[in-house]
C-alpha cells in the first residue's frame, strides 16, 4: 500500500497554504499511476486527469469485484466512504478526497494515523461480518440469460477428456476381443511398388497444364482463333480426367493408390477449367478496356491480360481451384509451425487408417446385403457403422482441409486460408454445402453457377447443374478406385437437392413463426 500526500506549497510570498490530501492505494498491476506536476513556485499539484482516472478505477473495482466481497463502511459526519476490496493480488483500492486540514484518526493506543493509511489499518477492516455478501441481481451461469455471455472452455475440455477416455476403452476392448485386424494389402498390395502405370500416370499429369499454357500463348499471339482455343481446352481437360480412369480400370491397383490418383486428376481438371475460363474472360475484359468501357472496382488497378508461366506454375500447386494472376501473400514461412502441423497430420492420418481397418472393414465383411437380409439387422449394421464413419469423416476433414491445406499455404505463403467456414453452425443443407468446402464452392460459384445465371438459366436449374457436376466427380473418386459402379455416391449427392428444398422451406416457415411470436410478445 502506497500513500501519496501532496506537500505544502513552498514559495516566496505565499499568503496561504492549501493542503490537499489524497489517499490512494495503487495495485501492483499498475491500474492507476499518480502523476505529479511541479509549478514554478515549487508546489506539487496533481493533474486533473489523475483524479478522474482514480475514480474510474474505483468504479470498475466496484462493478467487477465478484470473487471477493470486501466492503468496509466507515461513518463520517457528512458522508459515508466505501472502501472496496479488489481480488487482484489481494490488495485494496481506497480513494477519499477532502479539502482543508488533514483528518487524523487515533487508535486505542493514542497513535495518530491517516484515514486509510497503512496495511495494518486496512487489515482491521478486511472481511468484516457486516460487509454485505449479496449486492446485485445475478443469474446462474447455466441459466438461459447468462449461458452465452461467458466462456465454456472448461466444459469443452471436459467433454474432450471424457470422449478420449470412452473411446480408449472401446479400442482396448476391441483389441482384446478381436486382436490386430489391420491388413496392409487393403492399402498397399504386394505389387503396389511395382504398379508403375499409376505412378507414371500421376507423374504425367503436369503435361496437361503445359498444353493449356501453350494454347493460351497461341491465342495471345493470334495464331489460333477463339473457337479453336475453346475446342483445344475441352480436349485437354477431358483427356486429363479420362486418362487416369482408364489406367486405374486396366490395372489391379490398391484402393488408396487409385483414390489418390483420381483426386489428383480431378484437381487438375478443375484447375484447367478455371485457367481456361479465366483467360477467356480476361481477353473479353481486355477488349472492353480497348473500347473505353468501365471496369468493375473489384478488379483493382491491374486487370491487363497477360499469360505468365510463373503464374500458372504457382496456381497449379497453390491450395486453390480458382485461377488469378496474383494472390494475397504472407511475409514469411513459419518453419516451427509447419513441423507441428506435419506431426498432427501423421497422427490423425494413422488414426483414420486404424479406425477403417479395425472397425469399419470387419463390420462390412461380416454383414449381409442390406436388401437381402433382415431389415432390422440392416438398420443395426448401419447404426453400428455410423459412429466410426463419423470419426473417419472428421479426421479426413481435419487432415485435409485444416492441416494439409494450411501446410501447403504456409510453404507457398498463400494468404487466403479460408478453406472452410463454420459448417457446424449451418441451419440448412444448402448453407452446409456453401461452408464446408470453400475451394470447391468458390469454383462452383465462379465457373458454373454465375455463368448459368448470366446465360438466362433459372436459379434452381443452376443449383441442380452444380450438384450434378459434384455428384459425377464424387462417383469417379469412389467407384473407379474400388471398381464398383453402383452409383451410390452419385445418388447420395443428388439426394441433397430435395433435402436443400426441404430444409430451406422448414427454415423459412419456422423463422416466420418465431418472428410472429416475437412481435406479438413485444406488442403485449
Coordinates of C-alpha atoms in Angstrom, one line a residue:
X1 CA 0.0 0.0 0.0
X2 CA 1.4 3.4 -1.0
X3 CA 0.0 6.6 0.4
X4 CA 0.8 9.7 -1.6
X5 CA 0.3 13.1 0.1
X6 CA 1.0 16.4 -1.5
X7 CA 3.3 18.6 0.5
X8 CA 2.5 22.1 1.4
X9 CA 3.1 24.8 -1.1
X10 CA 6.6 26.4 -0.7
X11 CA 7.4 29.7 -2.3
X12 CA 8.2 33.4 -1.7
X13 CA 5.1 35.5 -1.0
X14 CA 2.8 32.6 -0.4
X15 CA 0.0 34.1 1.6
X16 CA -1.9 30.9 2.4
X17 CA -1.1 27.3 2.3
X18 CA -3.5 24.9 0.7
X19 CA -3.2 21.3 1.5
X20 CA -4.9 18.6 -0.4
X21 CA -4.8 15.1 0.9
X22 CA -5.4 12.3 -1.5
X23 CA -5.1 8.8 -0.1
X24 CA -4.8 6.2 -2.9
X25 CA -3.8 2.6 -2.9
X26 CA -2.2 1.6 -6.2
X27 CA -2.2 -2.1 -7.2
X28 CA 1.0 -3.7 -8.4
X29 CA -0.6 -4.4 -11.8
X30 CA -0.4 -0.6 -12.4
X31 CA -4.1 0.1 -12.9
X32 CA -3.6 3.7 -11.8
X33 CA -0.4 5.7 -11.9
X34 CA -0.3 9.0 -10.0
X35 CA 1.4 11.8 -11.9
X36 CA 2.8 15.0 -10.2
X37 CA 3.3 18.4 -11.7
X38 CA 5.7 20.9 -10.3
X39 CA 4.9 24.6 -11.0
X40 CA 7.4 27.4 -11.0
X41 CA 6.9 28.1 -7.2
X42 CA 7.9 24.6 -6.4
X43 CA 4.4 23.5 -5.4
X44 CA 3.3 20.0 -6.2
X45 CA 0.0 19.7 -8.0
X46 CA -1.9 16.8 -9.4
X47 CA -3.2 16.6 -12.9
X48 CA -7.0 16.7 -13.2
X49 CA -6.9 13.6 -15.3
X50 CA -5.4 11.6 -12.5
X51 CA -8.3 12.1 -10.2
X52 CA -10.7 11.2 -12.9
X53 CA -8.7 8.1 -13.6
X54 CA -8.7 7.1 -10.0
X55 CA -12.4 7.5 -9.8
X56 CA -12.8 5.2 -12.9
X57 CA -10.6 2.6 -11.2
X58 CA -12.8 2.6 -8.2
X59 CA -16.0 2.3 -10.3
X60 CA -14.5 -0.6 -12.2
X61 CA -13.4 -2.3 -9.0
X62 CA -16.9 -1.9 -7.5
X63 CA -18.5 -3.4 -10.6
X64 CA -16.1 -6.3 -11.1
X65 CA -15.2 -7.5 -7.6
X66 CA -17.3 -10.7 -7.7
X67 CA -14.8 -13.2 -6.4
X68 CA -14.1 -11.4 -3.0
X69 CA -16.6 -9.3 -1.2
X70 CA -14.6 -6.9 0.9
X71 CA -16.6 -3.8 1.6
X72 CA -15.8 -1.5 4.6
X73 CA -18.2 1.1 5.7
X74 CA -16.9 3.9 7.9
X75 CA -19.2 6.7 9.1
X76 CA -18.3 10.4 8.8
X77 CA -20.1 13.4 9.9
X78 CA -21.1 14.4 6.4
X79 CA -20.9 11.2 4.3
X80 CA -20.1 7.5 4.1
X81 CA -16.9 6.3 2.5
X82 CA -16.9 2.9 0.8
X83 CA -13.6 1.0 0.7
X84 CA -13.8 -1.8 -1.9
X85 CA -11.6 -4.8 -2.0
X86 CA -10.1 -5.9 -5.3
X87 CA -9.3 -9.5 -6.0
X88 CA -6.2 -8.7 -8.0
X89 CA -3.2 -9.5 -5.8
X90 CA -5.3 -9.3 -2.7
X91 CA -4.9 -5.5 -2.5
X92 CA -7.4 -2.8 -1.6
X93 CA -8.2 0.3 -3.5
X94 CA -9.2 3.2 -1.3
X95 CA -10.0 6.7 -2.6
X96 CA -11.0 9.6 -0.4
X97 CA -10.7 13.2 -1.1
X98 CA -11.2 16.1 1.3
X99 CA -10.2 19.7 1.4
X100 CA -8.7 21.8 4.2
X101 CA -6.7 20.3 7.0
X102 CA -5.6 16.6 7.2
X103 CA -8.1 14.4 9.0
X104 CA -6.5 12.2 11.6
X105 CA -7.7 9.2 13.5
X106 CA -6.3 7.9 16.6
X107 CA -6.3 4.3 17.7
X108 CA -6.7 3.0 21.2
X109 CA -3.1 3.5 22.0
X110 CA -3.3 7.1 21.0
X111 CA -1.2 6.8 17.8
X112 CA -2.2 9.3 15.1
X113 CA -2.9 7.7 11.7
X114 CA -4.2 9.0 8.4
X115 CA -7.5 7.6 7.2
X116 CA -7.0 4.5 5.1
X117 CA -3.2 4.6 5.8
X118 CA -1.0 1.6 6.2
X119 CA -1.5 -2.1 5.7
X120 CA -2.2 -2.6 9.4
X121 CA -5.1 -0.2 9.4
X122 CA -6.6 -1.8 6.3
X123 CA -6.4 -5.3 7.6
X124 CA -8.6 -4.3 10.5
X125 CA -11.5 -3.6 8.1
X126 CA -11.0 -6.6 5.9
X127 CA -13.7 -9.4 5.9
X128 CA -15.9 -7.7 8.4
X129 CA -19.1 -9.7 9.2
X130 CA -21.2 -6.6 8.5
X131 CA -20.0 -6.4 4.9
X132 CA -22.8 -7.4 2.6
X133 CA -22.2 -10.6 0.6
X134 CA -25.1 -10.0 -1.9
X135 CA -25.1 -6.7 -3.7
X136 CA -26.5 -7.2 -7.2
X137 CA -29.1 -9.2 -9.1
X138 CA -27.3 -12.1 -10.8
X139 CA -28.2 -15.1 -12.9
X140 CA -26.8 -18.6 -12.5
X141 CA -24.0 -19.3 -15.1
X142 CA -26.1 -22.0 -16.8
X143 CA -29.3 -20.1 -17.0
X144 CA -30.7 -19.2 -20.4
X145 CA -30.0 -15.5 -19.9
X146 CA -26.3 -15.9 -19.0
X147 CA -25.1 -19.1 -20.7
X148 CA -24.0 -17.4 -23.9
X149 CA -22.3 -14.5 -22.1
X150 CA -19.3 -16.5 -20.8
X151 CA -16.7 -18.9 -21.9
X152 CA -17.3 -22.7 -21.7
X153 CA -13.8 -23.8 -22.5
X154 CA -13.6 -25.8 -19.3
X155 CA -16.7 -27.8 -20.2
X156 CA -15.4 -28.3 -23.7
X157 CA -12.1 -29.6 -22.3
X158 CA -14.0 -32.0 -20.0
X159 CA -16.0 -33.3 -23.0
X160 CA -12.8 -33.9 -24.8
X161 CA -11.3 -35.8 -21.9
X162 CA -14.5 -37.9 -21.5
X163 CA -14.5 -38.6 -25.2
X164 CA -10.9 -39.7 -25.3
X165 CA -11.4 -41.9 -22.2
X166 CA -14.5 -43.6 -23.5
X167 CA -13.1 -44.3 -27.0
X168 CA -9.8 -45.5 -25.5
X169 CA -11.7 -48.1 -23.5
X170 CA -13.6 -49.2 -26.6
X171 CA -10.3 -49.5 -28.6
X172 CA -8.7 -51.6 -25.8
X173 CA -11.8 -53.8 -25.6
X174 CA -11.8 -54.3 -29.3
X175 CA -8.2 -55.3 -29.4
X176 CA -8.6 -57.7 -26.5
X177 CA -11.6 -59.3 -28.2
X178 CA -10.6 -59.4 -31.9
X179 CA -6.9 -58.8 -31.9
X180 CA -5.0 -56.7 -34.5
X181 CA -7.1 -56.7 -37.7
X182 CA -5.2 -54.2 -39.9
X183 CA -4.3 -55.7 -43.2
X184 CA -1.7 -53.9 -45.3
X185 CA -3.0 -55.4 -48.5
X186 CA -6.1 -53.1 -48.4
X187 CA -4.0 -50.0 -48.6
X188 CA -0.8 -51.2 -50.4
X189 CA -0.8 -54.6 -52.0
X190 CA 2.4 -56.5 -52.5
X191 CA 2.5 -55.3 -56.1
X192 CA 1.9 -51.7 -55.2
X193 CA 5.5 -50.7 -55.5
X194 CA 5.7 -52.4 -58.9
X195 CA 2.4 -50.9 -60.0
X196 CA 4.2 -48.4 -62.3
X197 CA 1.2 -47.5 -64.6
X198 CA -0.5 -45.5 -61.8
X199 CA 2.8 -43.8 -60.8
X200 CA 3.6 -42.9 -64.4
X201 CA 0.1 -41.6 -64.9
X202 CA 0.4 -39.4 -61.8
X203 CA 3.8 -38.1 -63.0
X204 CA 2.5 -37.3 -66.4
X205 CA -0.4 -35.2 -65.2
X206 CA 1.6 -31.9 -65.5
X207 CA 1.6 -32.4 -69.3
X208 CA -2.0 -31.1 -69.4
X209 CA -1.3 -27.7 -67.8
X210 CA 1.6 -27.2 -70.1
X211 CA -0.7 -28.0 -73.1
X212 CA -3.2 -25.5 -71.8
X213 CA -0.5 -22.9 -71.4
X214 CA 0.6 -23.5 -75.0
X215 CA -2.9 -22.9 -76.2
X216 CA -3.2 -19.6 -74.3
X217 CA 0.1 -18.4 -75.8
X218 CA -1.1 -19.2 -79.3
X219 CA -4.3 -17.3 -78.7
X220 CA -2.4 -14.3 -77.2
X221 CA -0.2 -14.1 -80.3
X222 CA -3.3 -14.5 -82.6
X223 CA -2.0 -17.8 -84.1
X224 CA -5.4 -19.5 -83.5
X225 CA -8.9 -18.2 -83.2
X226 CA -11.1 -18.2 -80.1
X227 CA -13.3 -21.2 -81.1
X228 CA -10.2 -23.3 -81.8
X229 CA -8.8 -22.4 -78.4
X230 CA -12.0 -23.4 -76.7
X231 CA -12.1 -26.7 -78.5
X232 CA -8.5 -27.5 -77.6
X233 CA -9.2 -26.7 -74.0
X234 CA -12.1 -29.1 -74.0
X235 CA -10.0 -31.8 -75.4
X236 CA -7.1 -31.2 -73.0
X237 CA -9.4 -31.2 -69.9
X238 CA -11.4 -34.2 -71.0
X239 CA -8.2 -36.2 -71.6
X240 CA -6.8 -35.1 -68.2
X241 CA -9.8 -36.8 -66.4
X242 CA -10.3 -39.8 -68.7
X243 CA -6.7 -40.9 -68.9
X244 CA -6.4 -41.8 -65.2
X245 CA -9.8 -43.5 -65.2
X246 CA -8.6 -45.9 -68.0
X247 CA -5.3 -46.5 -66.2
X248 CA -7.0 -47.4 -62.9
X249 CA -9.6 -49.7 -64.5
X250 CA -7.0 -51.6 -66.6
X251 CA -4.7 -52.2 -63.5
X252 CA -5.5 -54.1 -60.4
X253 CA -4.2 -51.4 -58.1
X254 CA -4.6 -50.8 -54.4
X255 CA -7.6 -48.8 -53.4
X256 CA -5.7 -46.0 -51.7
X257 CA -3.4 -45.5 -54.7
X258 CA -6.4 -45.3 -57.0
X259 CA -8.2 -42.8 -54.8
X260 CA -5.1 -40.6 -54.6
X261 CA -4.6 -40.7 -58.4
X262 CA -8.3 -39.8 -59.0
X263 CA -8.1 -36.9 -56.5
X264 CA -5.1 -35.5 -58.3
X265 CA -6.8 -35.9 -61.7
X266 CA -10.0 -34.2 -60.5
X267 CA -8.0 -31.3 -59.0
X268 CA -6.0 -30.9 -62.3
X269 CA -9.3 -30.9 -64.3
X270 CA -10.9 -28.3 -62.1
X271 CA -7.8 -26.1 -62.3
X272 CA -7.6 -26.5 -66.1
X273 CA -11.2 -25.4 -66.4
X274 CA -10.6 -22.3 -64.2
X275 CA -7.4 -21.5 -66.1
X276 CA -9.1 -21.6 -69.5
X277 CA -12.3 -19.9 -68.4
X278 CA -10.5 -17.1 -66.5
X279 CA -8.2 -16.3 -69.5
X280 CA -11.2 -16.4 -71.8
X281 CA -12.9 -13.8 -69.6
X282 CA -9.7 -11.7 -69.3
X283 CA -9.5 -11.5 -73.1
X284 CA -13.1 -10.3 -73.2
X285 CA -12.3 -7.7 -70.5
X286 CA -9.2 -6.5 -72.3
X287 CA -11.4 -5.9 -75.4
X288 CA -13.8 -3.9 -73.3
X289 CA -11.0 -1.8 -72.0
X290 CA -9.9 -1.1 -75.5
X291 CA -13.4 0.2 -76.3
X292 CA -13.2 2.6 -73.3
X293 CA -15.7 0.7 -71.1
X294 CA -15.5 0.9 -67.3
X295 CA -14.1 -1.9 -65.3
X296 CA -15.7 -3.1 -62.0
X297 CA -13.9 -1.9 -58.9
X298 CA -13.1 -5.4 -57.6
X299 CA -10.6 -6.0 -60.4
X300 CA -8.3 -3.4 -58.9
X301 CA -5.9 -1.4 -60.9
X302 CA -4.2 -4.3 -62.7
X303 CA -6.6 -6.1 -65.0
X304 CA -4.4 -6.5 -68.0
X305 CA -4.5 -9.7 -70.0
X306 CA -1.1 -11.5 -69.7
X307 CA 0.0 -15.1 -70.0
X308 CA 2.7 -16.0 -67.5
X309 CA 4.2 -19.4 -67.0
X310 CA 5.2 -18.5 -63.4
X311 CA 1.6 -17.6 -62.6
X312 CA 0.4 -20.9 -64.0
X313 CA 3.0 -22.9 -62.1
X314 CA 2.1 -21.2 -58.8
X315 CA -1.6 -21.8 -59.4
X316 CA -1.1 -25.5 -60.1
X317 CA 0.5 -26.1 -56.7
X318 CA -1.4 -23.4 -54.7
X319 CA -4.3 -24.6 -52.4
X320 CA -7.0 -23.1 -54.6
X321 CA -9.1 -24.0 -57.6
X322 CA -9.7 -20.5 -58.9
X323 CA -7.0 -19.0 -61.2
X324 CA -5.8 -15.5 -60.7
X325 CA -2.7 -13.7 -62.0
X326 CA -1.8 -12.8 -58.4
X327 CA -2.8 -13.9 -54.9
X328 CA -2.6 -12.3 -51.4
X329 CA 0.8 -13.4 -49.9
X330 CA 2.2 -13.6 -46.4
X331 CA 5.5 -12.2 -45.4
X332 CA 7.4 -15.3 -44.2
X333 CA 7.2 -19.0 -43.6
X334 CA 6.8 -20.3 -40.0
X335 CA 9.0 -23.4 -40.0
X336 CA 8.2 -24.5 -36.5
X337 CA 4.5 -24.2 -37.1
X338 CA 4.9 -26.3 -40.3
X339 CA 6.7 -29.0 -38.3
X340 CA 3.9 -29.1 -35.7
X341 CA 1.2 -29.4 -38.3
X342 CA 3.1 -32.2 -40.1
X343 CA 3.2 -34.2 -36.8
X344 CA -0.5 -33.7 -36.3
X345 CA -1.1 -34.8 -39.9
X346 CA 0.8 -38.0 -39.4
X347 CA -1.0 -38.8 -36.1
X348 CA -4.5 -38.2 -37.4
X349 CA -3.9 -40.0 -40.7
X350 CA -2.8 -43.0 -38.7
X351 CA -5.8 -42.8 -36.5
X352 CA -8.1 -42.6 -39.6
X353 CA -6.5 -45.7 -41.1
X354 CA -6.7 -47.6 -37.8
X355 CA -10.5 -46.9 -37.5
X356 CA -11.1 -48.1 -41.0
X357 CA -9.2 -51.3 -40.7
X358 CA -10.0 -52.2 -37.1
X359 CA -13.7 -51.2 -37.1
X360 CA -15.3 -50.5 -40.5
X361 CA -13.9 -53.2 -42.7
X362 CA -14.7 -56.1 -40.3
X363 CA -18.3 -54.9 -39.9
X364 CA -18.7 -54.6 -43.6
X365 CA -17.2 -58.0 -44.3
X366 CA -19.4 -59.7 -41.7
X367 CA -22.6 -58.0 -42.8
X368 CA -25.2 -59.3 -45.2
X369 CA -26.5 -57.4 -48.1
X370 CA -28.8 -54.7 -46.8
X371 CA -31.6 -55.6 -49.2
X372 CA -31.4 -59.4 -48.9
X373 CA -31.4 -59.9 -45.1
X374 CA -33.5 -58.9 -42.1
X375 CA -34.5 -55.2 -42.2
X376 CA -33.8 -54.6 -38.5
X377 CA -30.5 -56.3 -38.9
X378 CA -29.6 -53.9 -41.7
X379 CA -30.6 -50.9 -39.6
X380 CA -28.4 -52.2 -36.7
X381 CA -25.4 -52.6 -39.0
X382 CA -25.9 -49.1 -40.4
X383 CA -26.1 -47.6 -36.9
X384 CA -23.1 -49.6 -35.8
X385 CA -21.1 -48.1 -38.7
X386 CA -22.3 -44.6 -38.2
X387 CA -20.0 -43.8 -35.2
X388 CA -16.7 -45.0 -36.8
X389 CA -17.7 -43.4 -40.1
X390 CA -18.3 -40.1 -38.4
X391 CA -14.8 -40.3 -36.8
X392 CA -13.2 -41.1 -40.1
X393 CA -15.0 -38.2 -41.8
X394 CA -14.0 -35.8 -39.1
X395 CA -10.4 -37.0 -39.2
X396 CA -10.4 -36.7 -43.0
X397 CA -11.8 -33.1 -42.8
X398 CA -9.2 -32.1 -40.2
X399 CA -6.3 -33.7 -42.0
X400 CA -7.1 -32.4 -45.5
X401 CA -8.9 -29.0 -45.1
X402 CA -7.1 -27.8 -42.0
X403 CA -3.7 -29.4 -41.7
X404 CA -2.6 -30.2 -45.3
X405 CA -4.1 -27.1 -47.0
X406 CA -2.7 -24.8 -44.3
X407 CA 0.8 -26.5 -44.6
X408 CA 0.7 -26.0 -48.3
X409 CA -0.4 -22.4 -47.9
X410 CA 2.3 -21.7 -45.4
X411 CA 5.0 -23.2 -47.6
X412 CA 3.8 -21.1 -50.6
X413 CA 3.0 -18.1 -48.5
X414 CA -0.6 -18.2 -49.7
X415 CA -2.6 -15.6 -47.9
X416 CA -6.3 -16.5 -48.2
X417 CA -6.7 -19.6 -46.0
X418 CA -10.4 -19.7 -45.7
X419 CA -10.6 -23.3 -46.7
X420 CA -13.8 -23.9 -44.7
X421 CA -16.2 -21.9 -42.6
X422 CA -18.2 -22.8 -39.5
X423 CA -20.2 -25.5 -41.2
X424 CA -21.1 -27.0 -37.8
X425 CA -23.4 -24.0 -37.3
X426 CA -25.2 -24.5 -40.6
X427 CA -29.0 -24.3 -40.3
X428 CA -29.8 -25.8 -43.7
X429 CA -28.3 -28.3 -46.2
X430 CA -27.6 -25.5 -48.7
X431 CA -25.8 -23.5 -46.0
X432 CA -23.7 -26.5 -45.1
X433 CA -22.6 -27.1 -48.7
X434 CA -21.6 -23.5 -49.0
X435 CA -19.3 -23.6 -46.0
X436 CA -17.7 -26.9 -45.5
X437 CA -15.5 -26.9 -48.7
X438 CA -14.7 -23.4 -49.7
X439 CA -12.2 -24.1 -52.6
X440 CA -14.8 -26.2 -54.4
X441 CA -17.7 -23.9 -53.5
X442 CA -15.8 -20.9 -54.9
X443 CA -15.0 -22.8 -58.1
X444 CA -18.7 -23.8 -58.5
X445 CA -19.9 -20.3 -58.0
X446 CA -17.3 -18.8 -60.3
X447 CA -17.4 -21.2 -63.2
X448 CA -20.8 -22.9 -63.1
X449 CA -23.4 -21.0 -61.0
X450 CA -22.9 -17.4 -62.2
X451 CA -22.2 -18.3 -65.8
X452 CA -25.5 -20.2 -65.9
X453 CA -27.3 -17.2 -64.4
X454 CA -25.7 -14.9 -67.0
X455 CA -26.9 -17.1 -69.8
X456 CA -30.5 -17.0 -68.6
X457 CA -30.7 -20.3 -66.8
X458 CA -33.0 -20.2 -63.7
X459 CA -31.5 -20.2 -60.3
X460 CA -32.9 -23.7 -59.4
X461 CA -31.6 -25.2 -62.6
X462 CA -28.2 -23.7 -62.0
X463 CA -28.1 -25.2 -58.5
X464 CA -29.1 -28.6 -60.0
X465 CA -26.3 -28.4 -62.5
X466 CA -23.7 -27.6 -59.8
X467 CA -24.9 -30.6 -57.8
X468 CA -24.8 -32.8 -60.9
X469 CA -21.1 -31.9 -61.6
X470 CA -20.3 -32.6 -57.9
X471 CA -22.1 -35.9 -58.0
X472 CA -20.2 -37.1 -61.1
X473 CA -16.8 -36.3 -59.5
X474 CA -17.8 -38.0 -56.2
X475 CA -18.7 -41.1 -58.1
X476 CA -15.4 -41.1 -60.1
X477 CA -13.4 -40.7 -56.9
X478 CA -15.1 -43.6 -55.2
X479 CA -16.4 -46.0 -57.9
X480 CA -13.3 -46.1 -60.1
X481 CA -10.7 -47.0 -57.4
X482 CA -13.0 -49.6 -55.9
X483 CA -14.1 -51.0 -59.3
X484 CA -17.7 -50.8 -58.1
X485 CA -20.1 -48.9 -60.3
X486 CA -23.4 -48.9 -58.3
X487 CA -23.8 -45.1 -58.5
X488 CA -24.1 -44.9 -54.7
X489 CA -22.0 -41.7 -54.4
X490 CA -23.9 -40.1 -57.3
X491 CA -27.3 -40.9 -55.8
X492 CA -26.1 -39.6 -52.4
X493 CA -25.1 -36.3 -53.7
X494 CA -28.1 -35.8 -55.9
X495 CA -30.3 -36.7 -53.0
X496 CA -29.1 -33.5 -51.4
X497 CA -31.2 -31.4 -53.8
X498 CA -34.6 -32.3 -52.3
X499 CA -33.0 -32.0 -48.8
X500 CA -31.9 -28.5 -49.7
X501 CA -35.5 -27.6 -50.8
X502 CA -37.0 -29.2 -47.7
X503 CA -34.6 -27.6 -45.2
X504 CA -35.0 -24.2 -46.8
X505 CA -38.8 -24.5 -46.6
X506 CA -38.7 -25.5 -42.9
X507 CA -36.3 -22.7 -42.0
X508 CA -38.5 -20.1 -43.7
X509 CA -41.6 -21.5 -42.1
X510 CA -40.3 -21.7 -38.5
X511 CA -38.4 -18.4 -38.9
X512 CA -41.6 -16.6 -39.9
X513 CA -43.4 -18.2 -36.9
X514 CA -40.7 -17.2 -34.5
X515 CA -40.7 -13.6 -35.9
X516 CA -44.5 -13.5 -35.4
X517 CA -44.4 -14.7 -31.8
X518 CA -41.6 -12.3 -31.1
X519 CA -43.6 -9.4 -32.5
X520 CA -46.7 -10.4 -30.5
X521 CA -44.7 -10.7 -27.3
X522 CA -43.1 -7.3 -27.9
X523 CA -46.5 -5.7 -28.6
X524 CA -48.0 -7.2 -25.5

